[in-house]
Tab-separated table of C-alpha atoms in Angstrom:
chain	number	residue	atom	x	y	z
A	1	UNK	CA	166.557	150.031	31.204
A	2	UNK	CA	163.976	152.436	30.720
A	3	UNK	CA	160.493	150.877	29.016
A	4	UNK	CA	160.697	153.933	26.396
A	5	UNK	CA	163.904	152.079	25.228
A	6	UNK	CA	167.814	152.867	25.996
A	7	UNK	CA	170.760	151.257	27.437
A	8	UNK	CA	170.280	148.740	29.986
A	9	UNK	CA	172.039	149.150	33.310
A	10	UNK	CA	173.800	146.530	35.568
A	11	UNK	CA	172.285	146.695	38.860
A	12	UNK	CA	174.528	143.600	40.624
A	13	UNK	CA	177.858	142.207	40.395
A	14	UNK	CA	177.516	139.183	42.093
A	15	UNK	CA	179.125	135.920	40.002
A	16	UNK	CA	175.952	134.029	41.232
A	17	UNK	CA	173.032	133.784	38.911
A	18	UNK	CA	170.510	136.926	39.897
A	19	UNK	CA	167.155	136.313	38.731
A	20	UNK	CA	164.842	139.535	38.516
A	21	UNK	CA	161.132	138.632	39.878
A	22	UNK	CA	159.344	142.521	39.862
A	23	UNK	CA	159.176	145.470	41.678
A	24	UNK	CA	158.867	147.017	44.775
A	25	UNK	CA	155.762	149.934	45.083
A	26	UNK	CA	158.888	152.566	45.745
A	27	UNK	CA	160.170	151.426	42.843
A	28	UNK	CA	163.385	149.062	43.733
A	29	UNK	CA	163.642	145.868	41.955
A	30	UNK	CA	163.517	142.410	43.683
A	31	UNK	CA	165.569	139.561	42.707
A	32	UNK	CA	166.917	136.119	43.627
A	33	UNK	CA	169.994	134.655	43.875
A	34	UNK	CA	172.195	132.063	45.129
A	35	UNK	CA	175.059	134.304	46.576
A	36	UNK	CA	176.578	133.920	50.176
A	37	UNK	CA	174.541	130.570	50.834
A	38	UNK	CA	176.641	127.873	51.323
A	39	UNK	CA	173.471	125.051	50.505
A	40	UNK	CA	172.976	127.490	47.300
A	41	UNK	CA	169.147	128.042	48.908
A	42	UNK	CA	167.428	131.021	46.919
A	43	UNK	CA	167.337	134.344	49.234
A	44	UNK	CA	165.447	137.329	48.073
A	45	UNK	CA	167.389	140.547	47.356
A	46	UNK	CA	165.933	144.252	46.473
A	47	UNK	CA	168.125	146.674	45.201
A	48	UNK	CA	167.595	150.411	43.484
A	49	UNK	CA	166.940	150.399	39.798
A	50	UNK	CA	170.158	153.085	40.015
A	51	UNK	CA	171.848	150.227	41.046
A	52	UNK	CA	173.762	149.774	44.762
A	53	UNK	CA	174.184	147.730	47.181
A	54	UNK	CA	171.395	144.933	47.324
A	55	UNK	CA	169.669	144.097	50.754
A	56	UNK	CA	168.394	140.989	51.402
A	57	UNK	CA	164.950	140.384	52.478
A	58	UNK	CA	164.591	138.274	56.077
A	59	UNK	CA	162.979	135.343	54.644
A	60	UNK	CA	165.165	132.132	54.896
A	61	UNK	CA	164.957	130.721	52.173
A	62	UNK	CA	162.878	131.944	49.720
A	63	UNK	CA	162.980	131.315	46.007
A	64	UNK	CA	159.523	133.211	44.483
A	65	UNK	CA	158.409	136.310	45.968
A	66	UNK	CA	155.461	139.318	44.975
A	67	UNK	CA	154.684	142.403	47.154
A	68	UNK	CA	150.983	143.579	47.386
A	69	UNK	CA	150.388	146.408	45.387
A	70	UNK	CA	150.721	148.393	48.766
A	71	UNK	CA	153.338	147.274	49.716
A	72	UNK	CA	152.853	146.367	52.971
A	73	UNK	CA	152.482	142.249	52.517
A	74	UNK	CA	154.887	139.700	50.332
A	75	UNK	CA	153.297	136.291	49.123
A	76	UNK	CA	156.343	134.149	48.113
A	77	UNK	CA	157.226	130.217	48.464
A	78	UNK	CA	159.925	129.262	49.967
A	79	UNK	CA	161.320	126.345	47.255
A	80	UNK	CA	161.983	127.277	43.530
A	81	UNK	CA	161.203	124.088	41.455
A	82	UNK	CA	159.770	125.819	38.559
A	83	UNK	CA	161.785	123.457	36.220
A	84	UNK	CA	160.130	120.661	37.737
A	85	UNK	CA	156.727	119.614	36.234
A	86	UNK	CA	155.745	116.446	37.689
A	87	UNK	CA	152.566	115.940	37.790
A	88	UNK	CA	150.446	115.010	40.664
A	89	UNK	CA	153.919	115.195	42.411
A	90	UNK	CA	152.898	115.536	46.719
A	91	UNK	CA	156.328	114.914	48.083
A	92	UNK	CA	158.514	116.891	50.644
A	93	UNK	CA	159.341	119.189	47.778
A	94	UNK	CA	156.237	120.472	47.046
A	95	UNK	CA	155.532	124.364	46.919
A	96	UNK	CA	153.668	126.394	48.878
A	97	UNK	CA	152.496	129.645	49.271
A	98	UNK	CA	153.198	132.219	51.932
A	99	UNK	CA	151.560	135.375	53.144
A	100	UNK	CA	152.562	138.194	55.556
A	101	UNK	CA	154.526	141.010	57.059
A	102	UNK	CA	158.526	141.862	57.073
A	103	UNK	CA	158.072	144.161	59.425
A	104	UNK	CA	157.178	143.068	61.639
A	105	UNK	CA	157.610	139.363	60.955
A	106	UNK	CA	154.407	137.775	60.752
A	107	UNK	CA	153.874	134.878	57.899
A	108	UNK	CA	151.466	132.094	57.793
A	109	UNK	CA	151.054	128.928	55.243
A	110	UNK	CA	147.917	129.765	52.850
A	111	UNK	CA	147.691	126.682	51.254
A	112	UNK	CA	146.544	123.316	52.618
A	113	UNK	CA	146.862	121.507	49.195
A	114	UNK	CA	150.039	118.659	50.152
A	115	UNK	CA	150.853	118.935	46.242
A	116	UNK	CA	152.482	121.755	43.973
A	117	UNK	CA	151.343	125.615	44.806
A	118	UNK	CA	153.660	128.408	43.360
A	119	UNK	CA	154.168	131.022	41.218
A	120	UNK	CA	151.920	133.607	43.291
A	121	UNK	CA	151.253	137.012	41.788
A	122	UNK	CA	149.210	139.328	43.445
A	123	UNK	CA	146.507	140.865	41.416
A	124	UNK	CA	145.891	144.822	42.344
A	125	UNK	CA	141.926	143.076	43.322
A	126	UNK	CA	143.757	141.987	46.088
A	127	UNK	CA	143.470	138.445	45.284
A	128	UNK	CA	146.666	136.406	44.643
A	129	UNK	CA	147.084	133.781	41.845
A	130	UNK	CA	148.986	130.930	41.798
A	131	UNK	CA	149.361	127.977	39.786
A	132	UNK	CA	148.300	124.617	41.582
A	133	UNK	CA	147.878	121.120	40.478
A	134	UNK	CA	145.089	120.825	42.533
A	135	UNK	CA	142.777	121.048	39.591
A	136	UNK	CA	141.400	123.889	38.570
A	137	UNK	CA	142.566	127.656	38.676
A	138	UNK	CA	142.994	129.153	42.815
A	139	UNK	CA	143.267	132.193	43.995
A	140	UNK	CA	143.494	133.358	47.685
A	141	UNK	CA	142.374	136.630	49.649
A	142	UNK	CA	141.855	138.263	52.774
């Protein structure tokens, strides 16, 4: 719905759980969801805030996912464990962060920390902030 107030509109009609994570720079709004996997593996999804058919983003899987304020570059990790909070957990399931192109596709690991890195957000500084139990507030930029 609009952010001056009115009805809200259904944009998907999926039964899987569709989780809204932001916004495109044209405007389309980027989600998550379960649908069509057979593992039930998070895939990203954008779709028009008119609402439509959603298309799913090329990244296999992917469960957390920001655009730069461009547009031209995602930052996302590829396991969503967010109700997870061990701490000091470094195990196979352990987030990291990814940064790169869709088109074409060209992403690279930014973190080198074997523990928990997720969450990123990218700041219009160009900086991206994640959280990290590697002590201490990070940030990464290029």
């Amino acid at each position: 719905m609009s952010s001056t107030g009115g009805e809200p509109v259904r944009l998907t009609y999926h039964p899987a759980q569709d989780q809204a994570l932001g916004w495109t720079a044209d405007g389309k709004v980027v989600f998550r969801s379960r649908r069509d996997h057979p593992h039930g593996d998070n895939r990203i999804f954008v779709v028009r805030a008119t609402g439509g058919i959603p298309d799913m983003l090329p990244l296999e899987p992917a469960a957390w996912l920001t655009f730069e304020p461009e547009g031209k570059r995602v930052a996302f990790q590829k396991i969503g464990l967010e109700f997870h909070n061990w701490k000091r957990y470094r195990g196979g399931e352990a987030e990291d962060i990814y940064v790169g192109t869709l088109d074409p596709m060209d992403i690279k690991e930014v973190t080198e920390y074997d523990g928990k890195d997720a969450f990123p957000m990218w700041a219009e500084d160009g900086r991206i902030y994640f959280v990290t139990t590697a002590g201490g507030g990070q940030t990464w930029r290029r």
